[in-house]
Coordinates of C-alpha atoms and ligand atoms in Angstrom, one line a residue:
X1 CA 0.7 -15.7 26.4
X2 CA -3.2 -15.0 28.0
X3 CA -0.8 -13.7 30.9
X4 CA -0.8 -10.1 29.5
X5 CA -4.5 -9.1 29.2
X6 CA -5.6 -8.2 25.7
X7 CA -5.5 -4.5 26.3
X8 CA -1.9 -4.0 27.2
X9 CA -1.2 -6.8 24.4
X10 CA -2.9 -4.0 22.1
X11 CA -1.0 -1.5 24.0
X12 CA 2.5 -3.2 23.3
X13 CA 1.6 -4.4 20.1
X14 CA 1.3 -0.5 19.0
X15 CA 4.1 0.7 19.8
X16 CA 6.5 1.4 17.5
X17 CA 9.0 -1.3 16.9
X18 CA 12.1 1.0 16.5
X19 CA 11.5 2.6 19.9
X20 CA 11.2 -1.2 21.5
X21 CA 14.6 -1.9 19.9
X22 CA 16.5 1.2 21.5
X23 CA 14.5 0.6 24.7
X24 CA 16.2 -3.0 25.1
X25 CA 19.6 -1.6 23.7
X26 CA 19.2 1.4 26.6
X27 CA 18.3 -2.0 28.7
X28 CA 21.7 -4.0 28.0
X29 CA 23.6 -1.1 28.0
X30 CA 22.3 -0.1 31.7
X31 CA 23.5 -3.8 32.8
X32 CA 26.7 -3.4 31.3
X33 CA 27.4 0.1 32.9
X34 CA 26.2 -1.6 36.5
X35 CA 28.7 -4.2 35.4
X36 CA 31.4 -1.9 34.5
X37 CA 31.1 -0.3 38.2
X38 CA 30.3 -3.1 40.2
X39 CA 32.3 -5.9 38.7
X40 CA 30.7 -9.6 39.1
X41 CA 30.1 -8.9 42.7
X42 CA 27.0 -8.4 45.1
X43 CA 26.7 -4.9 44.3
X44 CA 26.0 -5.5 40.7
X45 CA 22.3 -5.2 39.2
X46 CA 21.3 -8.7 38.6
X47 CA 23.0 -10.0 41.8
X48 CA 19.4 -8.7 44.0
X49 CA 17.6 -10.0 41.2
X50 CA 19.1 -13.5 41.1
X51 CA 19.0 -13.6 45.2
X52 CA 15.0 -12.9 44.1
X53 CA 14.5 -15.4 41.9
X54 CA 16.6 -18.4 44.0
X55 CA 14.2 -17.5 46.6
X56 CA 10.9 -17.3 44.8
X57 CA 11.7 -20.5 42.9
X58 CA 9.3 -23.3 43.8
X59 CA 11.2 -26.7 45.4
X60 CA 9.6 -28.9 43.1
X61 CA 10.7 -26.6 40.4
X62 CA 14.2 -26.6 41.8
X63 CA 14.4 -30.3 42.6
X64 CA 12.7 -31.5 38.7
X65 CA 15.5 -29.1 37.0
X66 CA 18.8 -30.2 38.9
X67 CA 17.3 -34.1 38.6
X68 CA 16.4 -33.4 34.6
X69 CA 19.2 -30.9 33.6
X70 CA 21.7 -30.6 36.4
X71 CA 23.9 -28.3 37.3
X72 CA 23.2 -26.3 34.0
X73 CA 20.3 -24.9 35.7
X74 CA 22.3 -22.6 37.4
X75 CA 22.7 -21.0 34.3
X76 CA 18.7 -21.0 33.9
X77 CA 18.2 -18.4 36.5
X78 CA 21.2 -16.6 36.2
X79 CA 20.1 -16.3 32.8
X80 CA 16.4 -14.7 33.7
X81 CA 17.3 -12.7 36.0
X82 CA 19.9 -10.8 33.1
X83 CA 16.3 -10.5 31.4
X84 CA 14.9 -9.3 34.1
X85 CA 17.5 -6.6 34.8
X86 CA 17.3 -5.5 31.1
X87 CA 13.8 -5.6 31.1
X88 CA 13.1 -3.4 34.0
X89 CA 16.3 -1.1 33.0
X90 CA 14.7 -0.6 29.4
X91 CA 11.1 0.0 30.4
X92 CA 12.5 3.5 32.0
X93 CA 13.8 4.0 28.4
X94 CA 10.7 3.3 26.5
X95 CA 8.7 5.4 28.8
X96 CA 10.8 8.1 27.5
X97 CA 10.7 7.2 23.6
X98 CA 7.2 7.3 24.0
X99 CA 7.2 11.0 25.8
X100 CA 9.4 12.5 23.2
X101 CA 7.7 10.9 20.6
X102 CA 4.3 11.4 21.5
X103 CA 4.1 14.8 23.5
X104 CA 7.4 15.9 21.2
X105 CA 9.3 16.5 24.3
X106 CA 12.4 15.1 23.9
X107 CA 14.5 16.8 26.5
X108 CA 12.0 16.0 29.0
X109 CA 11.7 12.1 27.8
X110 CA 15.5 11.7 28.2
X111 CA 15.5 13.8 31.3
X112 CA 12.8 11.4 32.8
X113 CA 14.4 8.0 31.5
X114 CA 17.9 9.3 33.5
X115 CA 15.9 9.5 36.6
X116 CA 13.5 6.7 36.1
X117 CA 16.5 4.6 35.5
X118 CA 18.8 5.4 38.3
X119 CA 15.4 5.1 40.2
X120 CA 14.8 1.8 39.2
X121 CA 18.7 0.5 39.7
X122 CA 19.0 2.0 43.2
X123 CA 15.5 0.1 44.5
X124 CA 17.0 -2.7 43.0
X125 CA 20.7 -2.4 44.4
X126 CA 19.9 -0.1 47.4
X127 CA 23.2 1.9 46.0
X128 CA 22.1 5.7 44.8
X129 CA 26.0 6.4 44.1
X130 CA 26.5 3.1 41.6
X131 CA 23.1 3.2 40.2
X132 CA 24.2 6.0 38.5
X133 CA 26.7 3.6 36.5
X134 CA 23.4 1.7 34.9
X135 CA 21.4 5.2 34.1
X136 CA 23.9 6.8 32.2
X137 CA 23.8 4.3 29.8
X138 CA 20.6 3.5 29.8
X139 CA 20.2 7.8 29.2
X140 CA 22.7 7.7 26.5
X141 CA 21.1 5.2 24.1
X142 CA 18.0 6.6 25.1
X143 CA 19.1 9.9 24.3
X144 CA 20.5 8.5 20.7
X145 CA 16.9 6.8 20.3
X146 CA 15.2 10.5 20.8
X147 CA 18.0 12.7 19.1
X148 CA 16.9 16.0 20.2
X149 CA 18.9 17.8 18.0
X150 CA 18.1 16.5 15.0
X151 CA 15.4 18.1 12.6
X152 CA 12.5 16.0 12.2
X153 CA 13.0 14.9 9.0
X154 CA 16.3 14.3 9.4
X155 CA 16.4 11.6 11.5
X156 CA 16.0 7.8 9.9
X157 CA 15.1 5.9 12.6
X158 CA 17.6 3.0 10.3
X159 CA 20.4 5.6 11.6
X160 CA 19.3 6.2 15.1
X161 CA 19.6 2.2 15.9
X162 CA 22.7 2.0 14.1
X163 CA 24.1 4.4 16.6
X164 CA 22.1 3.0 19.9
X165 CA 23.6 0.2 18.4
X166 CA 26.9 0.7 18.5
X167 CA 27.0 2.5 21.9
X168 CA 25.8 -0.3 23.6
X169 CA 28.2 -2.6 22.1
X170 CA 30.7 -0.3 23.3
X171 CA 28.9 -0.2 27.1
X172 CA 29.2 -4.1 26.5
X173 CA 32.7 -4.1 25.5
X174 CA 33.9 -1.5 28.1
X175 CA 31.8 -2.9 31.1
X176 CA 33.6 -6.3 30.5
X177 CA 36.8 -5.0 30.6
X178 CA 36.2 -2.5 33.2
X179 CA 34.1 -5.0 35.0
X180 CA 36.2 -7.8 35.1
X181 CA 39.2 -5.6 36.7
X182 CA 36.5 -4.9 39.2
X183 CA 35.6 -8.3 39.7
X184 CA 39.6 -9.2 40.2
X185 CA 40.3 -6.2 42.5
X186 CA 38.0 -7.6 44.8
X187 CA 39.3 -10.5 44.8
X188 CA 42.7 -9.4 46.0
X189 CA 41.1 -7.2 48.6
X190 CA 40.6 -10.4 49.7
X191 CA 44.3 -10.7 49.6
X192 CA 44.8 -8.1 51.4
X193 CA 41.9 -9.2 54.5
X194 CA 44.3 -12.2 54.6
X195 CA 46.7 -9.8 56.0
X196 CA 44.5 -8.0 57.8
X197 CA 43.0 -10.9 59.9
X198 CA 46.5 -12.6 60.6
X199 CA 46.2 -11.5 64.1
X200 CA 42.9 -12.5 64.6
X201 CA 42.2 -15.2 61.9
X202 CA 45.2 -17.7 61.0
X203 CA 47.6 -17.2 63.6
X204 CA 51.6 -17.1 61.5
X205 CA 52.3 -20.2 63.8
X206 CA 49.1 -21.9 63.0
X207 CA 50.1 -21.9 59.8
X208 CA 53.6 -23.6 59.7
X209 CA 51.1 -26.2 60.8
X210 CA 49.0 -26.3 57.9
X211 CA 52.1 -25.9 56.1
X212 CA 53.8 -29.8 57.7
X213 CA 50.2 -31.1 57.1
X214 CA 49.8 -30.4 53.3
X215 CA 53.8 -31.6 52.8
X216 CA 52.6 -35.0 54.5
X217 CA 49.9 -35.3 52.3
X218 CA 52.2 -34.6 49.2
X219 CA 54.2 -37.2 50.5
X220 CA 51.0 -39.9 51.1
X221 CA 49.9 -38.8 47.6
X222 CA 50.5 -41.9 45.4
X223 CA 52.6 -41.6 42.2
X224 CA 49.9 -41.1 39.4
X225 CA 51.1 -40.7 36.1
X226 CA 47.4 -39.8 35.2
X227 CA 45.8 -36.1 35.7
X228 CA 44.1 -36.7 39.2
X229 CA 44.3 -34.1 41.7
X230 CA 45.8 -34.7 44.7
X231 CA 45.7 -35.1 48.4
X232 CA 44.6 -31.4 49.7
X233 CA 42.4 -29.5 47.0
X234 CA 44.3 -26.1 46.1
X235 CA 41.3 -23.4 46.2
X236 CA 41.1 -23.9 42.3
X237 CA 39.8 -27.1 42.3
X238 CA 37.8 -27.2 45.5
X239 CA 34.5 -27.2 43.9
X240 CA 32.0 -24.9 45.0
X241 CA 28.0 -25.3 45.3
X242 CA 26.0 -22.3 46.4
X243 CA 22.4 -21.5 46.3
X244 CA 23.5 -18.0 45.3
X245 CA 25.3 -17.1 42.2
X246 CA 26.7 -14.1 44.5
X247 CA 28.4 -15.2 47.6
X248 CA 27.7 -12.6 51.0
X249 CA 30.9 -10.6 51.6
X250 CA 31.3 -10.6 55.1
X251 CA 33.7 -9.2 57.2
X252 CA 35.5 -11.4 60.1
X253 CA 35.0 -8.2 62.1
X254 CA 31.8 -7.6 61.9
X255 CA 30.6 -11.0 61.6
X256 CA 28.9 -13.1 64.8
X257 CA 27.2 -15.8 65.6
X258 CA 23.9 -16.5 67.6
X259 CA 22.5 -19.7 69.3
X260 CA 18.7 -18.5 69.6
X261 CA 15.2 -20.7 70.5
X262 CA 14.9 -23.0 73.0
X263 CA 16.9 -22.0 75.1
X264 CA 17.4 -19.9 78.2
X265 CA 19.7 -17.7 77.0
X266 CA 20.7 -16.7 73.7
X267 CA 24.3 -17.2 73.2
X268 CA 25.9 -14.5 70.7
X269 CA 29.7 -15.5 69.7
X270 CA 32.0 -13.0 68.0
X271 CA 35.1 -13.8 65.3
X272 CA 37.5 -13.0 68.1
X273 CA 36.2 -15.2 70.8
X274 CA 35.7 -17.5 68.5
X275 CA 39.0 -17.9 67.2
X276 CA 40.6 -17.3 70.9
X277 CA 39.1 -20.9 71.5
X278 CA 41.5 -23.9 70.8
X279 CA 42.4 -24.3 67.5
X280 CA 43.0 -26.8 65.5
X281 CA 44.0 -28.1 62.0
X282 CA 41.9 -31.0 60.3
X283 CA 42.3 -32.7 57.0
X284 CA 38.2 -32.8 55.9
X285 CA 36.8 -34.2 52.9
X286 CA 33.8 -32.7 51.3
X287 CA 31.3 -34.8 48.8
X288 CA 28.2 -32.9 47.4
X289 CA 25.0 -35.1 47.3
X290 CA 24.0 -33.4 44.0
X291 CA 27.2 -35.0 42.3
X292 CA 26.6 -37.9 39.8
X293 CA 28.6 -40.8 40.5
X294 CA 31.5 -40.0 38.7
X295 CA 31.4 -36.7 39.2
X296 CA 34.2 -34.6 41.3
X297 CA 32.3 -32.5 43.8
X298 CA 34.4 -34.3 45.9
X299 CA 37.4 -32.3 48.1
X300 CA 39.7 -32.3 50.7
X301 CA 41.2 -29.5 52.5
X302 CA 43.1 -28.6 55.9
X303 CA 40.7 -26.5 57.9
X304 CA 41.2 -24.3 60.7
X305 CA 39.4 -24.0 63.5
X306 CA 38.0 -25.1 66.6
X307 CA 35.1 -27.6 67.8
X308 CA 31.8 -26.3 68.3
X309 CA 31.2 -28.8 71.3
X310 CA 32.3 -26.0 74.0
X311 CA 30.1 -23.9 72.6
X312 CA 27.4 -25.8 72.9
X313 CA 28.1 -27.1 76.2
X314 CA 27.7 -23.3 77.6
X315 CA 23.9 -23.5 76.6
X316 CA 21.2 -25.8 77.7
X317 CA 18.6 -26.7 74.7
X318 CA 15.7 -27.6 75.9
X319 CA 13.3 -28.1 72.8
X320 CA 11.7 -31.5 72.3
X321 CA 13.4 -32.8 69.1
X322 CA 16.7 -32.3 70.3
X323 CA 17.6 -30.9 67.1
X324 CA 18.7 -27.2 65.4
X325 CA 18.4 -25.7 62.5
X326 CA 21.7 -23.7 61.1
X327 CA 21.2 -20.7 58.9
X328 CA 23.6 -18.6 57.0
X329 CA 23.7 -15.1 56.2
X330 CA 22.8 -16.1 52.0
X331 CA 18.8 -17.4 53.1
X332 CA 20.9 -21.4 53.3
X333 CA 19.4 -23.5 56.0
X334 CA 19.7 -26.8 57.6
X335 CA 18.5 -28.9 60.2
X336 CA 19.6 -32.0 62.0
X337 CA 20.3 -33.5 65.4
X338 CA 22.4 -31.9 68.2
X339 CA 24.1 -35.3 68.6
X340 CA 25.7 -34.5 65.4
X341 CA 26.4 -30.6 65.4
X342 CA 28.0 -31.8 68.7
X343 CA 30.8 -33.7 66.6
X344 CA 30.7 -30.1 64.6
X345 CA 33.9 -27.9 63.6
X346 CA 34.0 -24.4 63.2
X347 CA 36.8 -23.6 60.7
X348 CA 38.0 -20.3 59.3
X349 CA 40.7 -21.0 58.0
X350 CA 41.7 -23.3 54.7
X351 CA 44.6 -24.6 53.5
X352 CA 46.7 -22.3 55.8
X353 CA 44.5 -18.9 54.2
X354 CA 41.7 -17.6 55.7
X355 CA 38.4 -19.2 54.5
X356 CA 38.0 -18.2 50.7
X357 CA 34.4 -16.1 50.5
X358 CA 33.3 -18.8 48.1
X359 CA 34.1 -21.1 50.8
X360 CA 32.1 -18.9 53.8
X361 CA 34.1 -16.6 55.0
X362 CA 34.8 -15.7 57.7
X363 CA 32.8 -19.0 59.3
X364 CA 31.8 -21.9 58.2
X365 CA 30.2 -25.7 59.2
X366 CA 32.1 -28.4 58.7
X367 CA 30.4 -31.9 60.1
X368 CA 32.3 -35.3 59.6
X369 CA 31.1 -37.7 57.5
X370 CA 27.5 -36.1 56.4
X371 CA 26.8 -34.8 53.3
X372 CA 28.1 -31.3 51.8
X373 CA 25.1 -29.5 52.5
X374 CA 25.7 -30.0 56.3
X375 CA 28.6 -27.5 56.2
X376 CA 27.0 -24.3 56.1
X377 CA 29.1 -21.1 54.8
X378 CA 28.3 -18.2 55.8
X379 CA 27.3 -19.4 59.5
X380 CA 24.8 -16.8 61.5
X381 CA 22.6 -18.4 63.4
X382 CA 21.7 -21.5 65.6
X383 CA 18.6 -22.0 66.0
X384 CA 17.7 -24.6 69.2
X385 CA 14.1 -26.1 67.7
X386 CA 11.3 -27.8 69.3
X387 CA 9.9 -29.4 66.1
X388 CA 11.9 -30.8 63.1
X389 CA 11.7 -28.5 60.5
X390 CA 13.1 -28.6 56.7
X391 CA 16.1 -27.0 55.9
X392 CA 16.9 -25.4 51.8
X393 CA 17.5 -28.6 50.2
X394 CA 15.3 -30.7 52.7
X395 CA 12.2 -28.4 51.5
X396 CA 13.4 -29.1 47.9
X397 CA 13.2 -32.8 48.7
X398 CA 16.6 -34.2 49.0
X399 CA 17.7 -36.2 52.3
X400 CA 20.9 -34.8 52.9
X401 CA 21.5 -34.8 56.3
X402 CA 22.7 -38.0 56.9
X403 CA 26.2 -40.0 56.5
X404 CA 27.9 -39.9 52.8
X405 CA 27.2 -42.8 50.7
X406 CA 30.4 -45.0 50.0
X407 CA 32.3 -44.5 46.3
X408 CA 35.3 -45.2 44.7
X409 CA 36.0 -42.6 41.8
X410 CA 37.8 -43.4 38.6
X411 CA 38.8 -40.2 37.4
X412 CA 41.7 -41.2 35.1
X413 CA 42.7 -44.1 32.6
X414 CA 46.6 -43.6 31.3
X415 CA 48.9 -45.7 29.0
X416 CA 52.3 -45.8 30.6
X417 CA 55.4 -46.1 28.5
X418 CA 55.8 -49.6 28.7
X419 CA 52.7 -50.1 27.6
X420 CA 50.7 -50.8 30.8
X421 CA 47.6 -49.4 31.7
X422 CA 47.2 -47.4 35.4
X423 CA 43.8 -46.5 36.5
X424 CA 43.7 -44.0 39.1
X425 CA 40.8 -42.4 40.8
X426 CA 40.0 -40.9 44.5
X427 CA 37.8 -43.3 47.4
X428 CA 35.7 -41.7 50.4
X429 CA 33.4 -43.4 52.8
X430 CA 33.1 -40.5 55.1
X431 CA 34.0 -41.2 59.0
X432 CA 33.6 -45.0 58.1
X433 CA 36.8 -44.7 56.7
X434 CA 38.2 -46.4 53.4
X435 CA 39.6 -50.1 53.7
X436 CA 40.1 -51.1 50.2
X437 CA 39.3 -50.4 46.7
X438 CA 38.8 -53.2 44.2
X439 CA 39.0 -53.2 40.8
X440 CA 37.7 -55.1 37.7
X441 CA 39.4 -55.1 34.0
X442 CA 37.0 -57.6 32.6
X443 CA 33.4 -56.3 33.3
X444 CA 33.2 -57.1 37.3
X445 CA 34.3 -61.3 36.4
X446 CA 37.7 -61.3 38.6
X447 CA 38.6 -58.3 41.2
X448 CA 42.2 -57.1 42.4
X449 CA 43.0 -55.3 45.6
X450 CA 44.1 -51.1 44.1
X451 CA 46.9 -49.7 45.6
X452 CA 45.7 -47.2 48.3
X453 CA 47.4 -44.1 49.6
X454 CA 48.4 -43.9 53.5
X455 CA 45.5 -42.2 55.6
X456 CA 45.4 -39.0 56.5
X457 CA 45.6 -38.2 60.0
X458 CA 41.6 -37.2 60.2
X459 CA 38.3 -38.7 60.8
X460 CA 36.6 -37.6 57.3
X461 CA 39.2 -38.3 55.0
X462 CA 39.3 -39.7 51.3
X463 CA 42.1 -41.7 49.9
X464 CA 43.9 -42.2 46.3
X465 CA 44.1 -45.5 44.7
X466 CA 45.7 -46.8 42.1
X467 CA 45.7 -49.8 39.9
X468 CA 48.2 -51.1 37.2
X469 CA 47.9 -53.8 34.4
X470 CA 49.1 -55.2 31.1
X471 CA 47.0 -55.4 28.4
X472 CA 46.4 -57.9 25.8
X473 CA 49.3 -58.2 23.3
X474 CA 46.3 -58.0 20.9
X475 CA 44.2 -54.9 22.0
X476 CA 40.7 -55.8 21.8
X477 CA 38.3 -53.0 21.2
X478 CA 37.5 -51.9 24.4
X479 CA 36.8 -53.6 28.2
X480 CA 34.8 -52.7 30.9
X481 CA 36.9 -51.4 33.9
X482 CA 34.6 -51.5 37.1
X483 CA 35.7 -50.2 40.6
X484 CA 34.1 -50.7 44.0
X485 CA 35.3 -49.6 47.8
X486 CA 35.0 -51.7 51.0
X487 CA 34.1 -49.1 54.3
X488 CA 36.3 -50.1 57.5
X489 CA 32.8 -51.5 58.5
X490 CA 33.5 -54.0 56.1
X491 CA 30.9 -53.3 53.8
X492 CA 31.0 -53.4 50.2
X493 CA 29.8 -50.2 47.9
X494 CA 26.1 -50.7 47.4
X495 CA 26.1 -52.6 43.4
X496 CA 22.6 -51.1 42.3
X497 CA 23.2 -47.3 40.7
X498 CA 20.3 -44.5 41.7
X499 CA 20.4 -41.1 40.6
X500 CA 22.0 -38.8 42.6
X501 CA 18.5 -36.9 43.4
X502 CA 17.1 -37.9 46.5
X503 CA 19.5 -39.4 48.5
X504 CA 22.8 -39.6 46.5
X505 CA 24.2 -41.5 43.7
X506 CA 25.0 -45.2 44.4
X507 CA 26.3 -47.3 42.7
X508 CA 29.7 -49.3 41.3
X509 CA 31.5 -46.9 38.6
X510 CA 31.4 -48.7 35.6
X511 CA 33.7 -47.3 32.3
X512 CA 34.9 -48.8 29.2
X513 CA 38.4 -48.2 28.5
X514 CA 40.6 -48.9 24.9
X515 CA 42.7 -51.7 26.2
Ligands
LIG1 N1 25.3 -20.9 53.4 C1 25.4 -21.9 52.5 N2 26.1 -23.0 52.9 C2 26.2 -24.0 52.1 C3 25.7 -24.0 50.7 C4 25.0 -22.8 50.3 O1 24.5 -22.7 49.2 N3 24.9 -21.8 51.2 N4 25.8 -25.1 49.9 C5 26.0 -26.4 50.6 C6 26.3 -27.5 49.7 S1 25.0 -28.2 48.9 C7 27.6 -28.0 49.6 S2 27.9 -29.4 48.7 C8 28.7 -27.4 50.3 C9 29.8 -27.0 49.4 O2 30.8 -26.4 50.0 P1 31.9 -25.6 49.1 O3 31.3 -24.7 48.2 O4 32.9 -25.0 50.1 O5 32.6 -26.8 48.3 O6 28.3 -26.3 51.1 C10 27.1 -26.3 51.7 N5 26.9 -25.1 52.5
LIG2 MO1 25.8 -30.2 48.0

């Protein structure tokens, strides 16, 4: 509240509460008509905003709101920077109320809040052609607000709000509509790239690959009765985590990649040498740190593309920590050892499509067995460093770098027809590979061996399990199903469960089940 010194308080506090009203309605409508152009996509008002506030957002801020309030936060600063947008759209609006009702220059005050306006949107967006999408809007409420052709006395300000009003409902209404189209024809011009890139991205043979590989894993899938997905994650349910709410659009023809820092000789690589290496398909799991235990920001996918130790054998890094950060063209970074970006995979291709843009086209990380975070989207840079530095999350305090923590999932509890119970649920212990699942129907007292599904052919790969049993004749209430996984290592799923916030979520899945 003291933020606004008492002058401007006395300011704000004079103006007349009518003309604050159409201001925010100009506002609103101004976001809808960027909307209506621009679609839910980077070119849209609130997507520079949003990129401002991820970035100006303290860590400990970031790190106390996904720990207290999860992944809901999200919707925190998507949330401001909407308010933000409006704000700034509306103040362009009220500085021309307050012309044509103070100076009685009413053609001039709508005049100035068209050009302040589309001012305003094209700093934000650095796009003169759209802005002009959010001012006339923002003009027309205005311009309802002021009514310069009214006579004075005929001109209830009850009357003028009604109308702003319903405009900017209508700029609401038409800017989803329109908006959404926009949103959905860019998606299939990411169709159409698909096509496009066939000769430089996906090769057609390289895909009847991906194509054997996903009918193997149909055929390892176990029979679930349950709703569990399966094997390979369609790009539905792959789940998605981005520090962005607006994903970079990059082109696989424009895009490269540079190795910089220490070392003798920067290294820039470009989408078609890149993809001219040897390529390869790999089943890869994918488990997000941020994830609560029995969460599903868990995934698997075929990726596409080649190992990054050939690259990296061309340079010679000399820096002291033997270690590099990776950054990606949305402000993401990460750091950790060369030993393990040598066991690195470039991939841009998934599930027999080139790489989704939610998913980093055209190039993204993928390192076996570490943490999500590792696999940085968007890939542009390599930096070869002579200190350890802190990557995005690392800065926020998570430790993310380092292997996934063992779990077994139970995502699904099902009574069959004859009356049995199946449990069902998905198991990943990164590259230490999944031996066996175990599983409790009386609170953790006795344990039986799950059915597991057959490996993948892969390093990093999760597996299904499955486990079936009769109930008592007399149902009690409820019982306490537990599960727990055993690594190839032989060691058994930690028992203890810790919050997902620093270093993952631990712990034995624990449910109780009407059986
Ligand atoms: N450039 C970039 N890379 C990124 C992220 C990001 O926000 N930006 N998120 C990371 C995190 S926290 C996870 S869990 C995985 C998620 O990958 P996905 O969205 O393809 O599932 O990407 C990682 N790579
Ligand atoms: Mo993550």
């Amino acid at each position: 509240m003291c933020l606004i010194k008492p002058y401007w308080r006395r300011q704000i506090g004079r103006l007349p509460r009518i003309e604050l009203i159409i201001a925010t309605l100009a506002g609103i409508a101004g976001v809808a008509g960027s909307f209506t152009a621009a679609g839910y996509t980077r070119d849209f008002i609130v997507a520079p905003i949003d990129a401002m506030v991820v970035r100006m957002t303290p860590g400990r801020i970031v790190a106390f709101m996904i720990d207290t309030v999860g992944e809901e936060a999200h919707l925190l600063h998507i949330a401001l920077s909407y308010v933000l947008a409006v704000g700034l759209l509306s103040v362009a609006a009220l500085i021309g109320l307050r012309l044509s009702s103070e100076y009685n220059r009413p053609f001039l005050g709508i005049l100035l809040t068209g050009l302040l306006s589309w001012g305003i949107a094209g700093a934000i967006t650095g796009l003169p052609v759209l802005s002009l999408a959010a001012a006339g809007p923002v003009t027309l409420v205005a311009g309802i607000g002021i009514n310069p052709l009214a006579e004075p006395n005929h001109n209830p300000s009850r009357r003028r709000v009604l109308t702003a009003s319903v405009a900017t409902v209508a700029a609401v209404l038409g800017g989803i509509g329109f908006g959404r189209t926009r949103t959905v024809n860019n998606r299939s011009d990411e169709d159409r790239l698909s096509g496009v890139s066939e000769d430089t991205g996906t090769k057609k043979s390289d895909t009847d690959g991906v194509e054997t590989m996903i009918r193997h894993a149909e055929q390892k899938a176990l029979d679930i009765d349950g709703d569990i997905p399966g094997l390979v994650s369609t790009f539905d349910e792959f789940y998605n985590v981005d520090i962005a709410e607006f994903d970079p659009e990059l082109s696989a023809d424009d895009w490269s990649m540079t190795i910089t820092g220490e070392v003798d000789d920067e290294l820039t690589i470009t989408f078609d040498e890149l993809t001219d290496m040897s390529t390869e398909h790999r089943f890869v799991t994918l488990r997000c740190i941020g994830e609560s235990l029995n969460g599903q920001k868990l995934d698997n996918a075929v990726w596409t593309g080649t190992p990054i130790k050939p690259i990296l054998d061309q340079i010679d890094p000399d820096g002291q920590c033997q270690c590099a950060m990776l950054r990606a063209e949305d402000g993401y970074s990460i750091q950790y050892p060369i030993d393990a970006l040598e066991t690195a995979f470039l991939a841009w291709g998934m599930n027999g499509e080139p790489l989704p843009q939610s998913h980093g086209r055209p190039v993204r990380v993928l390192l076996p067995g570490h943490w999500g975070e590792t696999n940085v989207k968007w890939l542009s840079e390599i930096e070869m460093l002579n200190q350890e530095m802190k990557g995005y999350w690392e800065q926020r305090g998570w430790h993310g770098t380092g292997p996934v923590n063992t779990v077994a999932k139970l995502w699904s509890d099902t009574r069959l027809d004859d009356g049995h119970i199946e449990l069902a649920g998905h198991a990943y212990a990164g590259t230490r590979g999944i031996d066996r699942v175990e599983v409790s129907t009386d609170g953790g007292d006795s344990w039986a061996h799950a059915e597991l599904s057959e490996p993948l052919d892969g390093e990093d790969v999760w597996r299904q399990w499955r486990h079936e049993f009769e109930p008592e004749p007399e149902p009690e209430n409820s019982r306490t199903v537990v599960v727990r996984a055993v690594d190839k290592e032989g060691n058994l799923q930690q028992q203890e469960q810790t919050d997902s916030f620093p270093n993952g979520a631990h712990g034995w899945v624990e449910q109780s089940i009407d059986a």
